[in-house]
Amino acid sequence: LDGGGSFFDWLGAGIYIPGREQGAMYRAERWVSQIHFGNSEDTLFVRVDLRKHQSATLVLQIHQPTVLRLEMGSAPLESRSVLFGVPLADLGAAGEADVSFQIMAFQDGIERECYPESVPIHFKLVGDDFLLRNWIV
């Protein structure tokens, strides 16, 4: 994964689709339609695909391996996607470290939405030898 914008750049990434864990009363009109995540050798990438185009601040809240909060401006979100890239060195992460995070949408300093709502997205980074261990002839 290199954080590029094409379909193939994100083909092997993890994906979270909001609402799948909700019941019939789930609100369909939320900001985020999908969250994609993964890593390269040195960077954690999180792509947030948007459904709404209103002024908001998106926050990537990392819970593990360290606590870190990154904000993506408060200008109107004109793009269909927002990309966060965090150097693994800033997380103190290497190899197949555990990572957990949530995405939050704020308006006027008030948290309006959180993805996922109850527990963070949790996954393991792809380490240097991932391709070697998963290579099939």
Short mmCIF file of C-alpha atoms in Angstrom, two decimals:
data_model
loop_
_atom_site.label_atom_id
_atom_site.label_comp_id
_atom_site.label_asym_id
_atom_site.label_seq_id
_atom_site.Cartn_x
_atom_site.Cartn_y
_atom_site.Cartn_z
CA LEU A 1 0.00 0.00 0.00
CA ASP A 2 1.39 3.38 -0.95
CA GLY A 3 -1.53 5.69 -0.18
CA GLY A 4 -2.24 6.43 -3.84
CA GLY A 5 -5.69 7.12 -5.14
CA SER A 6 -6.35 4.32 -7.61
CA PHE A 7 -8.56 1.31 -6.97
CA PHE A 8 -5.58 -1.06 -7.20
CA ASP A 9 -3.56 0.89 -4.62
CA TRP A 10 -6.16 -0.01 -1.98
CA LEU A 11 -7.11 -3.50 -3.21
CA GLY A 12 -5.46 -5.38 -0.32
CA ALA A 13 -6.32 -2.85 2.40
CA GLY A 14 -8.61 -3.44 5.35
CA ILE A 15 -12.05 -1.91 5.10
CA TYR A 16 -14.70 -0.81 7.59
CA ILE A 17 -18.21 0.02 6.36
CA PRO A 18 -20.19 1.99 8.97
CA GLY A 19 -23.62 0.71 9.86
CA ARG A 20 -23.07 -3.00 9.38
CA GLU A 21 -23.05 -3.48 13.15
CA GLN A 22 -26.20 -1.38 13.58
CA GLY A 23 -29.84 -2.40 13.63
CA ALA A 24 -32.73 -1.29 11.46
CA MET A 25 -32.87 2.14 13.11
CA TYR A 26 -29.36 3.05 11.89
CA ARG A 27 -29.09 6.57 10.46
CA ALA A 28 -28.18 6.35 6.77
CA GLU A 29 -27.20 10.02 6.41
CA ARG A 30 -23.78 9.95 8.00
CA TRP A 31 -20.57 11.62 6.78
CA VAL A 32 -18.48 8.51 6.19
CA SER A 33 -19.33 5.72 3.75
CA GLN A 34 -16.14 3.63 4.15
CA ILE A 35 -12.79 3.60 5.93
CA HIS A 36 -9.82 1.86 4.29
CA PHE A 37 -6.60 1.16 6.21
CA GLY A 38 -3.21 -0.49 5.80
CA ASN A 39 0.49 0.21 5.77
CA SER A 40 3.64 0.40 3.69
CA GLU A 41 7.12 -0.32 5.06
CA ASP A 42 7.17 2.99 6.89
CA THR A 43 3.68 4.58 6.91
CA LEU A 44 0.20 3.84 8.27
CA PHE A 45 -2.48 4.93 5.78
CA VAL A 46 -6.13 5.60 6.59
CA ARG A 47 -8.48 6.69 3.79
CA VAL A 48 -11.91 8.03 4.71
CA ASP A 49 -14.52 7.96 1.92
CA LEU A 50 -17.15 10.64 2.42
CA ARG A 51 -20.86 10.63 1.83
CA LYS A 52 -21.58 14.24 2.93
CA HIS A 53 -19.92 17.42 1.76
CA GLN A 54 -20.39 19.74 4.70
CA SER A 55 -17.83 21.69 6.68
CA ALA A 56 -16.34 19.38 9.29
CA THR A 57 -13.08 18.44 10.95
CA LEU A 58 -12.11 14.80 10.64
CA VAL A 59 -9.97 13.36 13.42
CA LEU A 60 -7.89 10.19 13.31
CA GLN A 61 -7.63 9.04 16.94
CA ILE A 62 -4.99 6.34 17.30
CA HIS A 63 -5.28 4.31 20.52
CA GLN A 64 -2.52 1.75 19.96
CA PRO A 65 0.52 1.34 19.78
CA THR A 66 0.59 4.90 21.15
CA VAL A 67 -2.04 7.56 21.71
CA LEU A 68 -2.01 10.10 18.88
CA ARG A 69 -4.63 12.49 17.50
CA LEU A 70 -4.46 13.95 13.98
CA GLU A 71 -6.93 16.51 12.61
CA MET A 72 -7.73 17.14 8.97
CA GLY A 73 -8.69 20.83 8.64
CA SER A 74 -12.07 22.45 9.09
CA ALA A 75 -12.53 23.65 5.53
CA PRO A 76 -15.47 22.32 3.51
CA LEU A 77 -14.75 18.77 2.45
CA GLU A 78 -14.92 18.97 -1.35
CA SER A 79 -13.12 15.71 -2.04
CA ARG A 80 -14.77 12.30 -1.95
CA SER A 81 -11.89 10.96 0.16
CA VAL A 82 -9.59 12.18 2.92
CA LEU A 83 -6.22 10.49 3.40
CA PHE A 84 -4.19 10.32 6.60
CA GLY A 85 -0.58 9.12 6.44
CA VAL A 86 1.28 8.56 9.70
CA PRO A 87 4.96 7.54 9.80
CA LEU A 88 5.30 4.27 11.74
CA ALA A 89 8.27 5.82 13.54
CA ASP A 90 5.88 8.42 15.04
CA LEU A 91 3.81 5.53 16.40
CA GLY A 92 6.83 3.68 17.75
CA ALA A 93 5.63 0.74 15.64
CA ALA A 94 7.57 -1.83 13.65
CA GLY A 95 7.04 -5.32 12.30
CA GLU A 96 3.55 -6.66 12.92
CA ALA A 97 2.55 -4.29 15.71
CA ASP A 98 -1.09 -4.01 16.78
CA VAL A 99 -2.86 -0.82 15.73
CA SER A 100 -6.26 0.48 16.83
CA PHE A 101 -7.96 3.70 15.78
CA GLN A 102 -11.24 5.55 15.32
CA ILE A 103 -12.37 8.35 13.01
CA MET A 104 -14.44 11.22 14.42
CA ALA A 105 -16.30 14.03 12.66
CA PHE A 106 -16.54 17.38 14.48
CA GLN A 107 -18.63 20.45 13.66
CA ASP A 108 -18.20 23.68 15.62
CA GLY A 109 -15.99 21.84 18.13
CA ILE A 110 -18.66 19.24 18.90
CA GLU A 111 -18.18 15.56 18.08
CA ARG A 112 -21.04 14.64 15.73
CA GLU A 113 -20.04 11.12 14.70
CA CYS A 114 -17.52 8.42 15.62
CA TYR A 115 -16.53 5.39 13.51
CA PRO A 116 -16.87 2.74 14.84
CA GLU A 117 -19.06 4.01 17.64
CA SER A 118 -18.25 1.55 20.43
CA VAL A 119 -14.81 -0.02 19.89
CA PRO A 120 -11.86 1.00 17.70
CA ILE A 121 -10.83 -0.68 14.47
CA HIS A 122 -8.05 -3.10 15.40
CA PHE A 123 -5.54 -4.77 13.04
CA LYS A 124 -1.92 -5.88 12.76
CA LEU A 125 0.56 -4.04 10.58
CA VAL A 126 1.92 -5.96 7.61
CA GLY A 127 5.55 -6.72 8.49
CA ASP A 128 8.60 -6.93 6.22
CA ASP A 129 8.30 -10.68 5.70
CA PHE A 130 4.53 -10.76 5.07
CA LEU A 131 4.92 -11.37 1.33
CA LEU A 132 7.46 -14.15 1.90
CA ARG A 133 5.20 -15.96 4.40
CA ASN A 134 2.13 -15.61 2.18
CA TRP A 135 3.70 -16.28 -1.22
CA ILE A 136 2.12 -19.22 -3.03
CA VAL A 137 3.46 -20.80 -6.23
#
